[in-house]
Tab-separated table of C-alpha atoms in Angstrom:
chain	number	residue	atom	x	y	z
S	1	MET	CA	95.471	64.676	85.348
S	2	LYS	CA	96.885	68.027	85.165
S	3	TYR	CA	94.737	71.194	86.199
S	4	GLU	CA	95.594	75.100	87.174
S	5	ILE	CA	93.033	77.494	88.506
S	6	LEU	CA	92.651	80.928	86.328
S	7	SER	CA	90.580	84.388	86.359
S	8	ASN	CA	91.600	83.945	89.976
S	9	PRO	CA	91.143	85.562	92.294
S	10	ASN	CA	88.193	88.024	91.275
S	11	PHE	CA	86.467	84.711	89.185
S	12	ALA	CA	88.797	81.441	89.658
S	13	ILE	CA	88.327	78.961	87.221
S	14	ALA	CA	90.009	75.203	87.271
S	15	LYS	CA	90.652	73.730	84.076
S	16	ILE	CA	90.927	70.238	84.406
S	17	LEU	CA	93.173	67.972	82.078
S	18	PHE	CA	92.895	64.250	81.643
S	19	GLU	CA	95.496	61.932	80.767
S	20	GLN	CA	94.788	58.632	80.886
S	21	ILE	CA	90.920	57.041	79.997
S	22	GLY	CA	88.890	56.512	83.217
S	23	GLU	CA	90.416	59.888	85.528
S	24	GLN	CA	87.259	60.798	87.091
S	25	LEU	CA	86.340	64.304	88.836
S	26	VAL	CA	83.714	64.929	91.355
S	27	VAL	CA	81.631	67.695	90.841
S	28	GLU	CA	79.591	69.854	93.295
S	29	ALA	CA	75.875	70.279	91.962
S	30	SER	CA	76.073	73.541	89.199
S	31	ALA	CA	79.993	73.785	89.163
S	32	MET	CA	80.754	72.304	86.112
S	33	VAL	CA	81.090	75.473	83.730
S	34	ALA	CA	82.281	73.493	80.624
S	35	LYS	CA	83.688	70.601	79.284
S	36	SER	CA	85.284	67.586	76.547
S	37	THR	CA	82.090	67.049	74.546
S	38	ASP	CA	82.685	63.096	74.391
S	39	LEU	CA	83.504	63.795	78.848
S	40	GLN	CA	81.382	61.380	80.460
S	41	MET	CA	79.082	62.499	83.222
S	42	LYS	CA	77.370	60.296	85.558
S	43	THR	CA	74.606	62.222	88.288
S	44	GLY	CA	74.625	59.888	91.402
S	45	MET	CA	74.777	60.606	95.177
S	46	ARG	CA	78.156	60.088	96.549
S	47	GLY	CA	78.104	57.577	99.387
S	48	GLY	CA	75.071	55.849	98.856
S	49	LEU	CA	71.498	57.269	99.706
S	50	MET	CA	72.304	57.734	103.519
S	51	GLY	CA	75.911	58.958	103.011
S	52	ALA	CA	74.745	61.596	100.729
S	53	ALA	CA	71.287	62.559	102.184
S	54	LYS	CA	73.639	62.712	106.379
S	55	ARG	CA	75.703	65.202	104.575
S	56	LYS	CA	72.178	66.808	102.938
S	57	LEU	CA	70.770	67.115	105.923
S	58	LEU	CA	73.788	68.056	108.378
S	59	GLY	CA	76.365	70.113	106.564
S	60	GLY	CA	74.082	71.367	103.432
S	61	GLU	CA	76.122	69.840	100.810
S	62	SER	CA	73.954	69.367	97.263
S	63	LEU	CA	71.668	65.784	97.509
S	64	PHE	CA	73.333	64.633	94.246
S	65	GLN	CA	76.750	65.497	93.034
S	66	ASN	CA	78.307	64.911	89.265
S	67	THR	CA	81.172	61.851	88.610
S	68	PHE	CA	82.675	63.051	84.958
S	69	THR	CA	84.838	60.012	83.660
S	70	ALA	CA	87.797	60.165	80.439
S	71	THR	CA	86.864	58.429	77.969
S	72	THR	CA	89.738	59.280	76.232
S	73	ALA	CA	93.713	60.788	76.990
S	74	GLY	CA	93.299	64.400	77.054
S	75	GLU	CA	89.517	65.350	77.516
S	76	THR	CA	89.182	68.917	79.552
S	77	LEU	CA	86.265	69.895	82.248
S	78	TRP	CA	85.929	73.996	83.248
S	79	VAL	CA	84.817	73.902	86.733
S	80	ALA	CA	84.029	77.255	89.569
S	81	PRO	CA	82.285	78.171	92.785
S	82	PRO	CA	78.960	79.465	92.554
S	83	GLY	CA	80.267	83.766	93.654
S	84	GLU	CA	83.148	85.979	92.823
S	85	GLY	CA	85.558	84.171	94.326
S	86	ASP	CA	88.927	82.896	94.389
S	87	MET	CA	89.562	78.965	94.032
S	88	ILE	CA	92.579	77.154	96.177
S	89	SER	CA	93.444	72.928	95.168
S	90	PHE	CA	94.462	70.489	97.568
S	91	ASP	CA	96.792	67.826	96.302
S	92	MET	CA	95.482	65.780	99.570
S	93	ASP	CA	98.078	62.325	100.255
S	94	GLY	CA	95.947	61.065	103.342
S	95	SER	CA	98.480	62.090	105.755
S	96	GLU	CA	95.610	64.949	107.153
S	97	PRO	CA	92.555	66.333	106.209
S	98	VAL	CA	90.856	69.024	105.274
S	99	PHE	CA	87.897	70.998	107.055
S	100	MET	CA	85.761	73.402	105.530
S	101	SER	CA	81.948	74.647	105.297
S	102	SER	CA	79.921	72.634	102.698
S	103	ASP	CA	79.792	75.963	100.676
S	104	ASN	CA	83.415	76.226	100.126
S	105	PHE	CA	83.048	72.706	97.890
S	106	VAL	CA	83.767	72.491	94.224
S	107	ALA	CA	85.046	69.057	93.408
S	108	SER	CA	87.911	66.681	94.792
S	109	GLY	CA	88.916	62.655	92.973
S	110	PRO	CA	86.882	59.551	93.633
S	111	ASN	CA	89.602	58.644	96.621
S	112	VAL	CA	89.226	61.459	98.334
S	113	GLU	CA	85.818	61.088	101.225
S	114	LEU	CA	83.653	64.464	101.999
S	115	ASP	CA	81.843	63.234	105.863
S	116	THR	CA	80.370	65.508	108.475
S	117	LYS	CA	82.347	66.915	111.331
S	118	TRP	CA	80.319	68.283	114.863
S	119	GLN	CA	80.766	71.283	116.074
S	120	GLY	CA	78.816	71.037	118.935
S	121	GLY	CA	77.556	73.844	120.462
S	122	LYS	CA	80.068	75.942	118.110
S	123	GLY	CA	77.730	76.678	115.951
S	124	PHE	CA	74.878	77.328	117.930
S	125	PHE	CA	76.216	80.220	118.931
S	126	SER	CA	78.505	81.383	116.361
S	127	GLY	CA	75.628	81.767	113.771
S	128	THR	CA	77.061	78.780	111.515
S	129	SER	CA	76.619	75.597	109.788
S	130	VAL	CA	76.871	73.010	113.147
S	131	PHE	CA	78.832	70.767	110.923
S	132	MET	CA	81.268	70.836	108.897
S	133	LEU	CA	82.903	68.836	105.512
S	134	ARG	CA	85.640	66.833	106.472
S	135	ALA	CA	87.506	65.981	103.478
S	136	ASP	CA	90.857	63.415	103.744
S	137	GLY	CA	92.528	60.978	101.534
S	138	ILE	CA	94.337	60.821	97.860
S	139	GLY	CA	93.423	62.849	95.588
S	140	PRO	CA	93.210	66.590	94.301
S	141	LEU	CA	90.593	69.072	96.237
S	142	PHE	CA	89.302	72.448	95.119
S	143	VAL	CA	88.016	74.400	98.055
S	144	GLY	CA	85.745	77.745	96.480
S	145	SER	CA	85.462	80.614	98.002
S	146	TYR	CA	83.393	84.059	98.159
S	147	GLY	CA	86.456	86.825	97.785
S	148	GLY	CA	90.012	86.304	97.319
S	149	ILE	CA	92.091	83.907	99.687
S	150	HIS	CA	94.869	83.485	101.563
S	151	ALA	CA	96.972	81.103	103.973
S	152	ILE	CA	98.338	82.004	107.225
S	153	GLN	CA	100.461	79.860	109.270
S	154	VAL	CA	98.918	78.801	112.461
S	155	GLY	CA	101.618	78.263	115.483
S	156	PRO	CA	101.538	77.771	119.248
S	157	GLU	CA	100.236	81.655	119.632
S	158	GLY	CA	97.315	80.737	117.297
S	159	TYR	CA	95.096	82.925	115.358
S	160	ILE	CA	92.202	84.210	115.653
S	161	VAL	CA	89.296	85.424	112.894
S	162	ASP	CA	86.331	85.950	112.075
S	163	ASN	CA	83.855	82.941	111.219
S	164	ASN	CA	82.040	84.903	107.741
S	165	HIS	CA	86.174	84.437	106.502
S	166	ILE	CA	86.534	81.288	107.022
S	167	VAL	CA	87.446	78.903	104.357
S	168	ALA	CA	89.382	76.067	105.390
S	169	PHE	CA	91.993	74.733	107.552
S	170	THR	CA	94.226	71.359	108.239
S	171	GLY	CA	93.656	68.851	110.673
S	172	GLY	CA	96.247	69.985	112.851
S	173	LEU	CA	94.061	72.540	113.782
S	174	ASP	CA	91.561	72.883	116.719
S	175	TYR	CA	89.106	76.497	116.994
S	176	GLN	CA	86.630	78.045	119.573
S	177	ILE	CA	84.386	80.201	119.048
S	178	ARG	CA	83.568	83.521	121.380
S	179	THR	CA	82.954	87.026	121.645
S	180	VAL	CA	85.044	90.350	120.607
S	181	GLY	CA	83.405	93.820	121.705
S	182	GLY	CA	81.075	93.140	124.426
S	183	LEU	CA	77.182	93.193	124.496
S	184	LYS	CA	77.235	96.779	123.375
S	185	SER	CA	79.153	96.242	120.117
S	186	PHE	CA	77.738	92.598	119.437
S	187	PHE	CA	74.055	94.164	119.909
S	188	GLY	CA	74.881	97.321	118.166
S	189	GLY	CA	76.167	95.142	114.882
S	190	GLY	CA	79.914	95.094	116.006
S	191	GLU	CA	82.206	91.824	114.903
S	192	GLY	CA	80.131	89.855	116.510
S	193	TYR	CA	81.398	86.142	117.287
S	194	VAL	CA	85.436	85.036	116.036
S	195	CYS	CA	87.060	82.019	115.842
S	196	GLU	CA	90.535	81.419	118.113
S	197	PHE	CA	92.484	79.039	116.272
S	198	ARG	CA	94.884	76.677	118.173
S	199	GLY	CA	97.669	74.031	117.122
S	200	GLN	CA	99.961	73.521	114.335
S	201	GLY	CA	98.641	73.907	110.488
S	202	THR	CA	97.340	76.277	107.709
S	203	LEU	CA	94.399	78.362	107.891
S	204	TRP	CA	92.256	80.005	104.763
S	205	VAL	CA	90.178	82.696	104.687
S	206	SER	CA	88.736	85.102	102.117
S	207	THR	CA	88.687	88.726	101.353
S	208	ARG	CA	84.826	89.239	101.191
S	209	SER	CA	82.056	87.559	103.410
S	210	ALA	CA	78.981	86.953	101.647
S	211	ASP	CA	77.312	87.858	105.205
S	212	ALA	CA	78.498	91.034	105.509
S	213	LEU	CA	77.995	91.894	101.265
S	214	ALA	CA	74.187	91.216	102.473
S	215	LYS	CA	74.522	93.251	105.733
S	216	PHE	CA	76.026	96.051	102.846
S	217	VAL	CA	72.812	96.085	100.130
S	218	HIS	CA	69.682	95.153	102.599
S	219	PRO	CA	69.458	98.942	102.745
S	220	PHE	CA	69.160	100.132	99.558
S	221	ARG	CA	66.595	96.829	98.644
S	222	GLN	CA	63.336	97.928	96.527
S	223	THR	CA	60.698	97.762	98.781
S	224	LYS	CA	56.707	97.535	97.898
S	225	SER	CA	54.539	100.967	99.833
S	226	ASN	CA	50.698	101.122	100.080
């Protein structure tokens, strides 16, 4: 299997080339853009009913996913995240997991396992999901974002990121959520919560936040007058 990411960072789309019969890719619901006519598609619950329900209820991931299987060599598949933005790929080798929020998952190989990770009280106090997706195993992994994506190498000195701009991070990192700017800044619409990362690994951040966009357009919404 070969793949390349095109039209990034604004409107990223991944083109996957299946080089052998039987090669597979598991794709998030609605992430498929186009495919070869004979490329087989099967919709199902990844990990069975219990596994899919757990990821749906706890991580917010779609209950059903599509598995594409090559019936001949040379077939192609195009996948993309739902919003305007970038996409990155990982060649997972089983040595280290990757963590992401459920809405950033686009696609992965069949041998990449997805599970939910409990954030404890972090998610409750940050306003983010209480669970994250943990990807581990061997094969390709595609992760999308709203806005462009930049990689940051985190060392012992740590790094601080607004929680709405986190795309993914490697398993060597841990984090704590804390407030910045004090209560006045928080209640006045300031930065609010940030994530402080520690350890050794890579952190991917987005240049834009869907939450910030929603707040920006909110005053311009049309309202009905009596």
